[in-house]
PDB file of C-alpha atoms in Angstrom:
ATOM      1  CA  MET A   1      29.812 128.677  24.011  1.00  0.00           C
ATOM      2  CA  ARG A   2      32.572 129.759  26.747  1.00  0.00           C
ATOM      3  CA  GLN A   3      32.407 129.074  30.071  1.00  0.00           C
ATOM      4  CA  GLY A   4      31.538 132.309  31.433  1.00  0.00           C
ATOM      5  CA  GLY A   5      28.181 132.325  28.685  1.00  0.00           C
ATOM      6  CA  ARG A   6      26.878 129.138  29.818  1.00  0.00           C
ATOM      7  CA  LEU A   7      27.854 129.988  33.866  1.00  0.00           C
ATOM      8  CA  GLU A   8      25.692 133.222  33.357  1.00  0.00           C
ATOM      9  CA  ILE A   9      22.749 131.769  31.579  1.00  0.00           C
ATOM     10  CA  LEU A  10      22.817 129.208  33.911  1.00  0.00           C
ATOM     11  CA  ARG A  11      22.600 132.532  36.953  1.00  0.00           C
ATOM     12  CA  HIS A  12      19.871 133.753  34.796  1.00  0.00           C
ATOM     13  CA  SER A  13      18.026 130.405  34.927  1.00  0.00           C
ATOM     14  CA  THR A  14      18.398 130.120  38.224  1.00  0.00           C
ATOM     15  CA  LYS A  15      16.911 133.561  39.371  1.00  0.00           C
ATOM     16  CA  CYS A  16      13.743 132.864  36.862  1.00  0.00           C
ATOM     17  CA  ILE A  17      13.486 129.238  38.557  1.00  0.00           C
ATOM     18  CA  VAL A  18      13.429 131.129  41.681  1.00  0.00           C
ATOM     19  CA  VAL A  19      10.886 133.592  40.926  1.00  0.00           C
ATOM     20  CA  SER A  20       8.935 131.062  39.595  1.00  0.00           C
ATOM     21  CA  LEU A  21       8.766 129.140  42.728  1.00  0.00           C
ATOM     22  CA  ILE A  22       7.479 131.286  44.606  1.00  0.00           C
ATOM     23  CA  SER A  23       4.928 133.112  42.241  1.00  0.00           C
ATOM     24  CA  ILE A  24       3.721 129.791  41.944  1.00  0.00           C
ATOM     25  CA  GLY A  25       3.606 129.463  45.620  1.00  0.00           C
ATOM     26  CA  LEU A  26       1.673 132.459  45.773  1.00  0.00           C
ATOM     27  CA  THR A  27      -0.848 131.626  43.504  1.00  0.00           C
ATOM     28  CA  PHE A  28      -1.794 128.635  45.294  1.00  0.00           C
ATOM     29  CA  ILE A  29      -2.349 130.495  48.519  1.00  0.00           C
ATOM     30  CA  GLY A  30      -4.389 132.827  47.352  1.00  0.00           C
ATOM     31  CA  LEU A  31      -2.582 135.968  46.239  1.00  0.00           C
ATOM     32  CA  PRO A  32      -2.931 137.999  43.222  1.00  0.00           C
ATOM     33  CA  VAL A  33       0.610 137.516  41.202  1.00  0.00           C
ATOM     34  CA  ARG A  34       2.295 140.144  38.891  1.00  0.00           C
ATOM     35  CA  ALA A  35       5.411 139.050  36.741  1.00  0.00           C
ATOM     36  CA  GLN A  36       8.676 141.046  37.346  1.00  0.00           C
ATOM     37  CA  SER A  37      11.692 140.971  35.827  1.00  0.00           C
ATOM     38  CA  ILE A  38      14.484 140.106  37.730  1.00  0.00           C
ATOM     39  CA  SER A  39      16.867 143.179  38.233  1.00  0.00           C
ATOM     40  CA  SER A  40      13.182 145.057  39.689  1.00  0.00           C
ATOM     41  CA  ALA A  41      12.450 141.928  42.106  1.00  0.00           C
ATOM     42  CA  SER A  42      16.072 141.857  43.382  1.00  0.00           C
ATOM     43  CA  ILE A  43      14.822 145.680  43.946  1.00  0.00           C
ATOM     44  CA  LYS A  44      12.365 144.846  45.436  1.00  0.00           C
ATOM     45  CA  GLY A  45      13.889 142.188  47.379  1.00  0.00           C
ATOM     46  CA  ASN A  46      15.542 144.267  49.166  1.00  0.00           C
ATOM     47  CA  THR A  47      12.681 146.588  51.019  1.00  0.00           C
ATOM     48  CA  LEU A  48      10.830 145.319  54.699  1.00  0.00           C
ATOM     49  CA  ALA A  49       9.371 142.383  55.333  1.00  0.00           C
ATOM     50  CA  SER A  50       5.824 144.433  55.887  1.00  0.00           C
ATOM     51  CA  GLU A  51       5.920 146.075  52.634  1.00  0.00           C
ATOM     52  CA  TYR A  52       3.818 144.607  49.758  1.00  0.00           C
ATOM     53  CA  TYR A  53       3.053 144.893  46.338  1.00  0.00           C
ATOM     54  CA  VAL A  54      -0.440 144.559  45.262  1.00  0.00           C
ATOM     55  CA  GLY A  55      -3.096 144.662  42.601  1.00  0.00           C
ATOM     56  CA  VAL A  56      -3.420 142.657  38.954  1.00  0.00           C
ATOM     57  CA  GLU A  57      -4.226 146.172  36.785  1.00  0.00           C
ATOM     58  CA  TYR A  58      -1.262 146.216  34.582  1.00  0.00           C
ATOM     59  CA  GLY A  59       0.206 149.777  33.638  1.00  0.00           C
ATOM     60  CA  LYS A  60      -2.153 151.467  36.328  1.00  0.00           C
ATOM     61  CA  PRO A  61       0.461 153.592  38.641  1.00  0.00           C
ATOM     62  CA  LEU A  62       0.822 153.095  42.377  1.00  0.00           C
ATOM     63  CA  ILE A  63       0.358 154.610  44.943  1.00  0.00           C
ATOM     64  CA  SER A  64       1.858 153.751  48.462  1.00  0.00           C
ATOM     65  CA  VAL A  65      -0.347 153.778  51.178  1.00  0.00           C
ATOM     66  CA  ASN A  66       0.223 152.652  55.167  1.00  0.00           C
ATOM     67  CA  ILE A  67      -2.643 150.533  57.202  1.00  0.00           C
ATOM     68  CA  VAL A  68      -0.907 150.814  60.710  1.00  0.00           C
ATOM     69  CA  SER A  69      -3.566 148.193  63.007  1.00  0.00           C
ATOM     70  CA  GLY A  70      -6.385 146.626  62.971  1.00  0.00           C
ATOM     71  CA  VAL A  71      -5.795 143.989  59.931  1.00  0.00           C
ATOM     72  CA  SER A  72      -4.015 140.806  59.897  1.00  0.00           C
ATOM     73  CA  LYS A  73      -0.842 141.869  57.419  1.00  0.00           C
ATOM     74  CA  PRO A  74      -0.283 145.877  58.505  1.00  0.00           C
ATOM     75  CA  GLY A  75       2.376 148.015  56.454  1.00  0.00           C
ATOM     76  CA  VAL A  76       3.284 149.593  53.798  1.00  0.00           C
ATOM     77  CA  TYR A  77       0.852 148.907  50.374  1.00  0.00           C
ATOM     78  CA  HIS A  78       1.858 150.238  47.188  1.00  0.00           C
ATOM     79  CA  VAL A  79      -1.892 149.756  45.408  1.00  0.00           C
ATOM     80  CA  PRO A  80      -3.109 151.080  41.932  1.00  0.00           C
ATOM     81  CA  ILE A  81      -4.854 154.168  41.849  1.00  0.00           C
ATOM     82  CA  GLY A  82      -8.385 154.032  42.530  1.00  0.00           C
ATOM     83  CA  THR A  83      -8.078 151.689  45.161  1.00  0.00           C
ATOM     84  CA  ASP A  84     -10.834 152.190  48.380  1.00  0.00           C
ATOM     85  CA  LEU A  85     -10.920 151.499  51.799  1.00  0.00           C
ATOM     86  CA  ALA A  86     -12.258 147.997  51.845  1.00  0.00           C
ATOM     87  CA  GLN A  87     -10.188 146.957  48.594  1.00  0.00           C
ATOM     88  CA  LEU A  88      -7.037 147.829  50.740  1.00  0.00           C
ATOM     89  CA  MET A  89      -8.344 145.886  53.964  1.00  0.00           C
ATOM     90  CA  ALA A  90      -8.912 143.322  51.588  1.00  0.00           C
ATOM     91  CA  TYR A  91      -5.218 143.488  50.592  1.00  0.00           C
ATOM     92  CA  ALA A  92      -4.016 143.436  54.021  1.00  0.00           C
ATOM     93  CA  GLY A  93      -5.801 140.110  55.480  1.00  0.00           C
ATOM     94  CA  GLY A  94      -8.868 141.679  56.342  1.00  0.00           C
ATOM     95  CA  SER A  95      -9.732 143.016  59.534  1.00  0.00           C
ATOM     96  CA  THR A  96      -8.689 141.254  62.650  1.00  0.00           C
ATOM     97  CA  ASP A  97     -11.737 140.727  65.396  1.00  0.00           C
ATOM     98  CA  ARG A  98     -10.643 143.189  67.350  1.00  0.00           C
ATOM     99  CA  ALA A  99     -10.859 145.939  64.879  1.00  0.00           C
ATOM    100  CA  ASP A 100     -13.060 148.474  65.328  1.00  0.00           C
ATOM    101  CA  LEU A 101     -15.125 149.461  62.019  1.00  0.00           C
ATOM    102  CA  GLU A 102     -16.883 152.001  63.171  1.00  0.00           C
ATOM    103  CA  GLU A 103     -13.776 154.306  64.018  1.00  0.00           C
ATOM    104  CA  ILE A 104     -11.210 153.988  60.574  1.00  0.00           C
ATOM    105  CA  THR A 105      -8.995 157.424  60.543  1.00  0.00           C
ATOM    106  CA  VAL A 106      -7.221 158.142  57.856  1.00  0.00           C
ATOM    107  CA  ARG A 107      -4.142 161.241  58.006  1.00  0.00           C
ATOM    108  CA  ARG A 108      -3.487 162.584  54.442  1.00  0.00           C
ATOM    109  CA  SER A 109      -1.217 165.944  53.718  1.00  0.00           C
ATOM    110  CA  LEU A 110      -1.749 168.420  51.732  1.00  0.00           C
ATOM    111  CA  GLY A 111       1.071 170.322  51.287  1.00  0.00           C
ATOM    112  CA  GLN A 112       1.935 171.378  54.735  1.00  0.00           C
ATOM    113  CA  ASN A 113      -1.119 170.998  56.446  1.00  0.00           C
ATOM    114  CA  GLN A 114      -2.546 167.449  57.211  1.00  0.00           C
ATOM    115  CA  GLU A 115      -6.739 166.580  56.968  1.00  0.00           C
ATOM    116  CA  ILE A 116      -8.268 163.728  59.241  1.00  0.00           C
ATOM    117  CA  PHE A 117     -11.162 161.591  57.958  1.00  0.00           C
ATOM    118  CA  VAL A 118     -13.289 159.461  60.523  1.00  0.00           C
ATOM    119  CA  TYR A 119     -15.320 156.624  58.262  1.00  0.00           C
ATOM    120  CA  ASP A 120     -17.761 153.883  59.710  1.00  0.00           C
ATOM    121  CA  LEU A 121     -17.247 150.956  57.292  1.00  0.00           C
ATOM    122  CA  GLU A 122     -19.535 149.242  58.383  1.00  0.00           C
ATOM    123  CA  ARG A 123     -22.195 151.726  57.263  1.00  0.00           C
ATOM    124  CA  MET A 124     -20.245 152.273  53.623  1.00  0.00           C
ATOM    125  CA  LEU A 125     -20.123 148.335  53.117  1.00  0.00           C
ATOM    126  CA  ARG A 126     -24.122 149.779  52.935  1.00  0.00           C
ATOM    127  CA  ARG A 127     -23.441 152.223  50.159  1.00  0.00           C
ATOM    128  CA  PRO A 128     -20.463 150.740  48.612  1.00  0.00           C
ATOM    129  CA  SER A 129     -20.519 154.422  46.553  1.00  0.00           C
ATOM    130  CA  GLN A 130     -19.433 156.179  49.189  1.00  0.00           C
ATOM    131  CA  MET A 131     -16.573 154.179  49.908  1.00  0.00           C
ATOM    132  CA  PRO A 132     -13.232 156.522  50.352  1.00  0.00           C
ATOM    133  CA  LEU A 133     -10.558 156.259  47.401  1.00  0.00           C
ATOM    134  CA  LEU A 134      -7.282 156.247  48.980  1.00  0.00           C
ATOM    135  CA  THR A 135      -4.548 158.807  47.338  1.00  0.00           C
ATOM    136  CA  GLU A 136      -0.700 158.250  48.037  1.00  0.00           C
ATOM    137  CA  GLY A 137       0.704 158.808  51.407  1.00  0.00           C
ATOM    138  CA  ASP A 138      -2.185 158.335  52.969  1.00  0.00           C
ATOM    139  CA  VAL A 139      -2.099 156.434  56.755  1.00  0.00           C
ATOM    140  CA  VAL A 140      -5.332 154.048  58.099  1.00  0.00           C
ATOM    141  CA  HIS A 141      -5.632 153.534  61.627  1.00  0.00           C
ATOM    142  CA  ILE A 142      -8.233 150.802  62.681  1.00  0.00           C
ATOM    143  CA  PRO A 143      -8.151 151.191  66.620  1.00  0.00           C
ATOM    144  CA  LEU A 144      -8.744 148.103  68.156  1.00  0.00           C
ATOM    145  CA  LYS A 145     -11.517 147.396  70.307  1.00  0.00           C
ATOM    146  CA  SER A 146     -11.124 146.496  74.175  1.00  0.00           C
ATOM    147  CA  SER A 147     -11.105 143.049  74.673  1.00  0.00           C
ATOM    148  CA  ALA A 148     -14.020 141.503  77.192  1.00  0.00           C
ATOM    149  CA  ASP A 149     -11.367 138.846  77.786  1.00  0.00           C
ATOM    150  CA  LYS A 150      -9.177 141.736  79.353  1.00  0.00           C
ATOM    151  CA  THR A 151     -11.958 143.134  81.230  1.00  0.00           C
ATOM    152  CA  LEU A 152     -13.007 140.049  82.466  1.00  0.00           C
ATOM    153  CA  THR A 153      -9.224 139.399  84.145  1.00  0.00           C
ATOM    154  CA  TRP A 154      -9.140 142.468  85.457  1.00  0.00           C
ATOM    155  CA  VAL A 155     -12.474 142.109  87.240  1.00  0.00           C
ATOM    156  CA  ASN A 156     -11.458 138.067  88.386  1.00  0.00           C
ATOM    157  CA  LEU A 157      -8.181 139.367  90.127  1.00  0.00           C
ATOM    158  CA  ILE A 158      -9.706 142.695  92.023  1.00  0.00           C
ATOM    159  CA  ALA A 159     -12.297 140.522  93.049  1.00  0.00           C
ATOM    160  CA  GLY A 160     -10.279 137.508  94.353  1.00  0.00           C
ATOM    161  CA  VAL A 161      -8.073 141.004  96.194  1.00  0.00           C
ATOM    162  CA  VAL A 162     -11.297 142.105  97.508  1.00  0.00           C
ATOM    163  CA  SER A 163     -12.627 138.535  98.361  1.00  0.00           C
ATOM    164  CA  ILE A 164      -8.639 137.398 100.579  1.00  0.00           C
ATOM    165  CA  GLY A 165      -9.353 141.375 102.456  1.00  0.00           C
ATOM    166  CA  LEU A 166     -12.601 140.408 103.579  1.00  0.00           C
ATOM    167  CA  SER A 167     -11.327 136.552 104.207  1.00  0.00           C
ATOM    168  CA  ILE A 168      -8.468 138.311 106.045  1.00  0.00           C
ATOM    169  CA  VAL A 169     -10.678 140.680 108.556  1.00  0.00           C
ATOM    170  CA  LEU A 170     -13.380 137.731 109.636  1.00  0.00           C
ATOM    171  CA  ILE A 171     -10.116 135.553 110.910  1.00  0.00           C
ATOM    172  CA  ASN A 172      -8.741 138.399 112.663  1.00  0.00           C
ATOM    173  CA  ASP A 173     -12.569 139.164 114.170  1.00  0.00           C
ATOM    174  CA  ILE A 174     -13.353 136.228 114.861  1.00  0.00           C
ATOM    175  CA  GLY A 175      -9.791 135.190 116.517  1.00  0.00           C
ATOM    176  CA  ARG A 176     -10.875 138.411 118.662  1.00  0.00           C
ATOM    177  CA  ARG A 177     -14.192 137.379 119.992  1.00  0.00           C
ATOM    178  CA  GLN A 178     -12.833 134.118 121.400  1.00  0.00           C
TER     179      GLN A 178
END
């Protein structure tokens, strides 16, 4: 065997080992993993960090959908055709504590027009047959509930300012009486 031939085999073997180690690591943390050729892995390696390829249904075409807030890992997801809203949320790491699951919007482009659908996920989970299927280019937005902590912080701040103001008025009033 030529020296150049060995070097090429070594490069190919190293790439296979790296891809295998990454796949093994992802399997242990519970993510579905699908084997890819080195060339497709190299192409996908240049994508943004918030872009995900999910699903384990071999041979099924993928569609691209965006989930922009309310989940642990927002981003662009390439999911199998037939993926519903609940599955997308599961792929994205589930909802956050502050996600408002009663007001989920899905923006869908229909040619030059755009439709907006509003879903109550909590209600739909009781009737899985009503779970909407996603289509190519859908943008999912899960609004965040206003945090009670932030509200309490503002109430405490206002109460503190009022308390200081009243204290100043009382001290001035007592000073005038003496």
